Amino acid sequence: MHYLENTQIFKDMNIREVVHDRKRQLKGIDAIGSIGNENINVDVKAIASQLNTFCFEISGNVSTNQIGWLINPDLETTHYLIVYHTVKGAEKNYRLGKRIMTVNNVVETEAMLIEKEKLSHFIEHQLGEDIPHIVKEIRNMNLEGRGVVRFDKNLKPSTKSVKADAYPTISLGLKEQPINVVVRKEQLKNLAIKHWVVEDKNNMVTSDQIEN
């Protein structure tokens, strides 16, 4: 967040408050700003890598029937800021990047501002079902194993890659067994109302907003 505060990204979203209190953060609000005349509550989702996809949680802890943050009606998020950081020394290693990232070793950042409702509609259109129904079907499968299971458009499970713009996955190796929907970056770019690439070369930061 401290890194983003000092970029054109937050300036273009007219961020007037970065949220620090736990109560509002648990409501899915990391920053408050505006686009035109519209006030926005932004949930920042960031990873320390330039992956070709991004994951969106639709079901959390299986033991407590936790609702995933993408579809939780109690959250007050209006927009997601999806952020991909490139970390010096860990350009192709997500785990290492996550471990060593600081505000001083990020060499490039790509960010997309996406309306939460628009994203949810896109996912449901791609999967052909409403998201809660998809969660229910996957939970009822009683899958076994310890790896990540992916599902095709017919919700047929597979341990191999799935060629789709959006597809569900379940992480059986985690105790919580969360269910996510993986969306390809190219589709996120198409959904974004704002898209930035920020580069830091020799301490000279440049920012380009890409018009969609």
XYZ file of C-alpha atoms in Angstrom:
212
model
C 0.000 0.000 0.000
C 2.834 2.384 0.836
C 4.347 1.728 -2.583
C 1.034 2.372 -4.381
C 0.425 5.581 -2.445
C 3.449 7.090 -4.166
C 2.424 6.208 -7.714
C 0.193 7.791 -10.316
C -2.198 4.876 -9.803
C -3.603 6.278 -6.557
C -3.589 9.816 -7.960
C -5.686 8.764 -10.958
C -8.219 7.104 -8.624
C -8.386 10.302 -6.551
C -7.661 8.313 -3.399
C -8.564 10.510 -0.427
C -8.093 7.924 2.299
C -6.015 4.801 2.768
C -7.895 2.660 5.269
C -5.918 1.496 8.298
C -8.608 0.422 10.744
C -9.278 -3.306 10.912
C -13.070 -2.904 10.938
C -13.287 -1.346 7.493
C -10.523 -3.515 6.081
C -12.619 -6.552 7.025
C -15.416 -4.930 5.034
C -13.229 -5.157 1.930
C -12.062 -1.538 1.844
C -8.359 -0.710 1.530
C -8.733 2.739 -0.023
C -11.499 5.253 -0.735
C -11.497 7.470 -3.788
C -13.528 8.490 -6.813
C -13.749 8.038 -10.566
C -15.558 10.983 -12.110
C -18.536 11.647 -9.858
C -18.624 8.077 -8.501
C -17.228 7.257 -5.063
C -15.335 3.962 -4.962
C -14.338 1.536 -2.203
C -11.209 -0.222 -3.423
C -9.977 -3.644 -2.316
C -6.331 -4.014 -3.358
C -5.325 -7.522 -4.453
C -1.615 -7.798 -5.229
C 0.926 -10.485 -6.090
C 4.712 -10.296 -6.404
C 4.892 -11.718 -9.912
C 3.806 -11.150 -13.508
C 1.532 -14.174 -13.858
C -0.852 -14.626 -16.780
C -3.820 -15.107 -14.440
C -5.320 -13.932 -11.150
C -7.351 -15.890 -8.585
C -10.625 -14.730 -7.030
C -11.947 -16.470 -3.929
C -15.535 -17.717 -4.156
C -15.470 -20.013 -1.105
C -13.183 -19.846 1.917
C -12.771 -22.238 4.833
C -14.761 -25.398 4.156
C -15.102 -26.109 7.897
C -17.012 -22.877 8.550
C -18.785 -22.560 5.178
C -16.985 -19.255 4.736
C -18.249 -17.197 1.796
C -15.486 -16.158 -0.614
C -14.694 -12.462 -0.713
C -15.739 -12.112 -4.349
C -19.370 -12.962 -3.563
C -19.671 -12.004 0.120
C -22.712 -9.661 0.303
C -21.523 -8.180 3.604
C -18.418 -6.644 2.036
C -18.587 -3.047 0.821
C -16.072 -3.342 -2.010
C -17.127 -1.624 -5.238
C -13.872 -2.074 -7.177
C -10.813 -4.313 -7.146
C -7.356 -2.976 -7.888
C -5.546 -6.001 -9.312
C -1.795 -5.489 -8.995
C 1.132 -7.440 -10.441
C 4.557 -6.430 -9.032
C 7.868 -7.417 -10.611
C 10.494 -7.712 -7.873
C 14.198 -7.289 -8.609
C 15.969 -10.620 -8.232
C 12.731 -12.614 -8.358
C 11.350 -11.783 -11.786
C 10.107 -15.322 -12.433
C 9.769 -16.656 -8.890
C 6.468 -15.830 -7.174
C 7.375 -17.313 -3.792
C 10.730 -15.559 -3.641
C 9.202 -12.275 -4.782
C 6.593 -12.443 -2.060
C 9.292 -13.059 0.540
C 11.766 -10.347 -0.441
C 9.510 -7.565 -1.804
C 9.973 -4.094 -0.318
C 8.991 -0.611 -1.497
C 12.531 -0.257 -2.829
C 12.969 -3.354 -5.014
C 9.820 -3.244 -7.169
C 10.970 -2.579 -10.727
C 7.621 -2.721 -12.505
C 3.971 -2.707 -11.508
C 0.948 -3.426 -13.659
C -2.430 -2.538 -12.183
C -6.051 -2.777 -13.320
C -9.120 -1.210 -11.726
C -12.173 -3.443 -12.199
C -15.761 -3.070 -11.019
C -16.656 -5.918 -8.679
C -20.135 -6.384 -10.156
C -18.828 -6.419 -13.723
C -16.228 -9.040 -12.814
C -18.817 -11.272 -11.137
C -21.109 -11.070 -14.177
C -18.210 -11.950 -16.487
C -17.312 -15.024 -14.418
C -20.905 -16.266 -14.289
C -21.247 -15.776 -18.041
C -18.044 -17.747 -18.649
C -19.047 -20.591 -16.312
C -22.699 -20.689 -17.345
C -23.948 -20.815 -13.732
C -24.348 -18.426 -10.824
C -21.313 -18.571 -8.548
C -23.009 -19.883 -5.351
C -24.399 -22.812 -7.363
C -20.904 -23.614 -8.668
C -19.555 -23.607 -5.103
C -22.311 -25.963 -3.979
C -21.659 -28.393 -6.841
C -17.915 -28.518 -6.173
C -18.371 -28.985 -2.419
C -20.779 -31.868 -3.061
C -18.171 -33.753 -5.105
C -16.253 -34.892 -1.983
C -12.962 -34.802 -3.859
C -9.871 -36.493 -2.464
C -6.159 -35.791 -2.842
C -3.682 -33.081 -1.892
C -3.180 -31.117 -5.070
C -5.031 -28.393 -6.959
C -8.020 -29.585 -8.962
C -9.214 -27.491 -11.906
C -12.645 -27.665 -13.509
C -13.675 -27.199 -17.127
C -16.844 -25.429 -18.253
C -18.851 -28.570 -17.492
C -17.354 -28.690 -13.960
C -15.476 -31.836 -14.857
C -12.433 -32.073 -12.521
C -8.913 -32.204 -13.935
C -5.381 -32.046 -12.539
C -4.123 -30.701 -15.893
C -4.344 -27.186 -17.318
C -7.706 -25.859 -18.480
C -7.981 -23.790 -21.645
C -10.618 -21.264 -20.641
C -10.771 -17.532 -19.889
C -12.144 -18.315 -16.423
C -12.312 -21.595 -14.527
C -12.778 -22.774 -10.913
C -10.123 -24.519 -8.825
C -10.039 -26.112 -5.382
C -6.874 -26.468 -3.286
C -7.217 -29.856 -1.616
C -3.754 -29.624 -0.086
C -4.818 -26.760 2.176
C -6.805 -27.498 5.322
C -9.322 -24.773 4.420
C -9.832 -26.172 0.882
C -10.659 -22.780 -0.653
C -12.349 -22.537 -4.041
C -11.146 -19.861 -6.457
C -11.943 -18.770 -9.960
C -8.875 -18.222 -12.112
C -9.248 -15.449 -14.705
C -6.725 -14.810 -17.450
C -4.955 -11.456 -17.391
C -6.003 -10.582 -20.954
C -9.641 -10.770 -19.888
C -8.957 -8.656 -16.800
C -7.456 -6.023 -19.091
C -10.646 -6.067 -21.154
C -12.767 -5.639 -18.013
C -10.643 -2.867 -16.508
C -11.896 0.712 -16.467
C -8.317 1.863 -15.828
C -5.032 0.113 -16.577
C -1.520 1.241 -15.638
C 2.080 0.132 -16.089
C 4.568 1.748 -13.691
C 8.301 1.288 -14.245
C 11.188 2.167 -11.927
C 14.473 2.389 -13.820
C 17.487 3.829 -12.018
C 15.166 5.474 -9.498
C 13.277 7.253 -12.296
C 9.634 6.249 -11.992
C 7.451 6.501 -15.084
C 3.750 5.712 -15.263
C 1.579 5.053 -18.295
C -2.180 4.746 -18.151
C -3.380 2.514 -20.932
C -6.761 3.383 -22.398
C -9.082 0.388 -22.860
